[in-house]
Short mmCIF file of C-alpha atoms in Angstrom, two decimals:
data_model
loop_
_atom_site.label_atom_id
_atom_site.label_comp_id
_atom_site.label_asym_id
_atom_site.label_seq_id
_atom_site.Cartn_x
_atom_site.Cartn_y
_atom_site.Cartn_z
CA MET A 6 0.06 0.27 -0.07
CA ALA A 7 1.48 3.41 -1.12
CA THR A 8 2.13 6.03 1.88
CA GLN A 9 -0.17 8.44 0.21
CA THR A 10 -3.05 5.95 0.42
CA ARG A 11 -2.11 5.25 3.89
CA ALA A 12 -2.57 8.77 4.94
CA GLN A 13 -5.65 9.19 2.72
CA GLU A 14 -7.03 6.08 4.72
CA TYR A 15 -6.01 7.30 8.01
CA PHE A 16 -7.96 10.74 7.19
CA GLN A 17 -10.94 9.18 5.82
CA ASN A 18 -11.07 7.06 9.37
CA THR A 19 -10.52 9.98 11.10
CA PRO A 20 -12.27 12.92 9.90
CA ASP A 21 -11.11 15.57 12.33
CA ALA A 22 -7.24 14.91 11.69
CA THR A 23 -5.99 17.79 9.54
CA LYS A 24 -2.27 16.21 9.16
CA VAL A 25 -0.40 13.03 9.80
CA TYR A 26 3.50 12.16 10.13
CA GLU A 27 5.39 9.86 7.95
CA THR A 28 8.47 8.29 7.99
CA SER A 29 10.71 6.79 5.46
CA ASP A 30 8.95 3.05 5.51
CA GLY A 31 5.93 4.32 4.67
CA PHE A 32 3.99 4.12 8.15
CA VAL A 33 1.75 7.05 9.23
CA PHE A 34 1.45 8.47 12.32
CA ASP A 35 -1.21 10.66 13.95
CA TRP A 36 1.26 11.54 16.72
CA MET A 37 4.76 13.32 16.12
CA PRO A 38 6.65 11.48 19.35
CA ASN A 39 5.43 8.13 17.83
CA ALA A 40 6.44 8.83 14.50
CA ILE A 41 9.88 9.83 15.51
CA ALA A 42 10.44 7.10 17.88
CA HIS A 43 9.84 4.92 15.16
CA ALA A 44 11.90 6.60 12.84
CA ASN A 45 14.82 6.23 15.08
CA THR A 46 14.47 3.05 14.41
CA LEU A 47 15.53 3.18 10.94
CA ASP A 48 18.12 4.27 8.37
CA ASP A 49 16.48 7.38 7.01
CA LYS A 50 15.28 9.19 10.17
CA GLN A 51 13.04 11.48 8.33
CA VAL A 52 9.51 12.44 9.28
CA LEU A 53 7.62 14.22 6.60
CA THR A 54 4.21 15.96 7.74
CA LEU A 55 1.41 15.26 5.38
CA GLY A 56 -1.98 17.43 5.01
CA ARG A 57 -5.25 16.33 4.23
CA ASP A 58 -4.84 16.47 0.77
CA GLY A 59 -1.33 14.74 0.85
CA ASP A 60 1.01 17.47 0.62
CA LEU A 61 3.91 18.14 2.26
CA ILE A 62 3.00 20.65 5.07
CA SER A 63 6.68 20.77 6.34
CA ASP A 64 9.49 18.43 7.05
CA ASP A 65 9.89 20.48 10.30
CA VAL A 66 9.62 18.58 13.48
CA ASP A 67 9.04 21.30 15.55
CA GLY A 68 12.62 20.67 17.86
CA LEU A 69 11.40 16.86 18.72
CA GLU A 70 14.34 15.71 16.48
CA ASN A 71 16.35 16.84 19.44
CA LEU A 72 15.10 14.35 22.04
CA THR A 73 15.99 11.11 22.62
CA GLU A 74 13.89 7.89 22.56
CA THR A 75 13.72 8.12 26.47
CA GLN A 76 12.82 11.60 26.57
CA ILE A 77 9.71 11.08 23.68
CA GLU A 78 8.64 7.92 25.94
CA ILE A 79 8.48 10.56 28.96
CA LEU A 80 6.75 13.14 26.68
CA LYS A 81 4.66 10.68 25.81
CA ASN A 82 3.33 8.92 29.07
CA GLY A 83 5.75 9.88 31.74
CA LEU A 84 4.78 13.73 32.94
CA ASP A 85 5.10 13.18 36.34
CA LYS A 86 6.69 14.73 39.04
CA LYS A 87 9.37 11.72 39.53
CA ASN A 88 10.64 12.45 36.15
CA TYR A 89 11.28 16.04 37.15
CA ASN A 90 15.23 16.02 35.85
CA SER A 91 13.88 14.61 31.93
CA ILE A 92 11.10 17.06 31.93
CA LYS A 93 13.36 19.78 32.71
CA GLU A 94 15.89 18.93 29.83
CA ILE A 95 12.75 18.26 27.31
CA VAL A 96 11.58 21.54 28.25
CA LYS A 97 15.03 22.82 27.60
CA ALA A 98 15.39 21.26 24.03
CA LEU A 99 12.20 21.87 22.60
CA ASN A 100 13.16 25.82 23.63
CA ILE A 101 9.87 26.09 25.46
CA GLU A 102 9.58 29.10 27.79
CA THR A 103 7.91 28.72 31.34
CA THR A 104 7.10 31.27 34.18
CA ASP A 105 9.00 29.22 36.68
CA PRO A 106 11.14 25.76 37.03
CA LYS A 107 8.24 23.88 39.20
CA ALA A 108 7.51 20.53 38.12
CA GLU A 109 4.18 21.55 38.00
CA THR A 110 4.59 24.68 35.51
CA LEU A 111 6.90 22.47 33.31
CA ILE A 112 4.42 19.57 33.10
CA LYS A 113 1.61 22.02 32.26
CA ALA A 114 3.89 23.36 29.44
CA LEU A 115 4.37 20.07 28.14
CA GLU A 116 0.95 19.00 28.02
CA GLU A 117 0.12 22.31 26.06
CA TYR A 118 2.78 21.76 23.70
CA LYS A 119 1.82 18.39 23.15
CA GLN A 120 -2.00 19.27 22.75
CA ASN A 121 -0.71 21.80 20.13
CA LEU A 122 1.27 19.05 18.32
CA ASN A 123 -1.75 16.97 17.82
CA LYS A 124 -3.65 20.03 16.05
#
């Protein structure tokens, strides 16, 4: 199945989606960190963003390419105070500005970042 067909199929099944993330092996993801984590297992680590019409929106991955697989996993599933040091590194790597360095503030900023990433 061609990648564009996979993207089109995804859009047909998910009417609210506006973009998908495609890895070099043709897999399509709805969340950039998942695409990056998968791309990190490939020789070609490029992730492209495709719009509903199948056109390339951007190949900019919003700083996520600077994150390690562990950091992506924490961003995905581990936004908890116990991961404070990693969360602090993620915020710095993504150039997210916060009002203070408290765990709650950093977690809130990353939650907002994740929501914007999925739009």
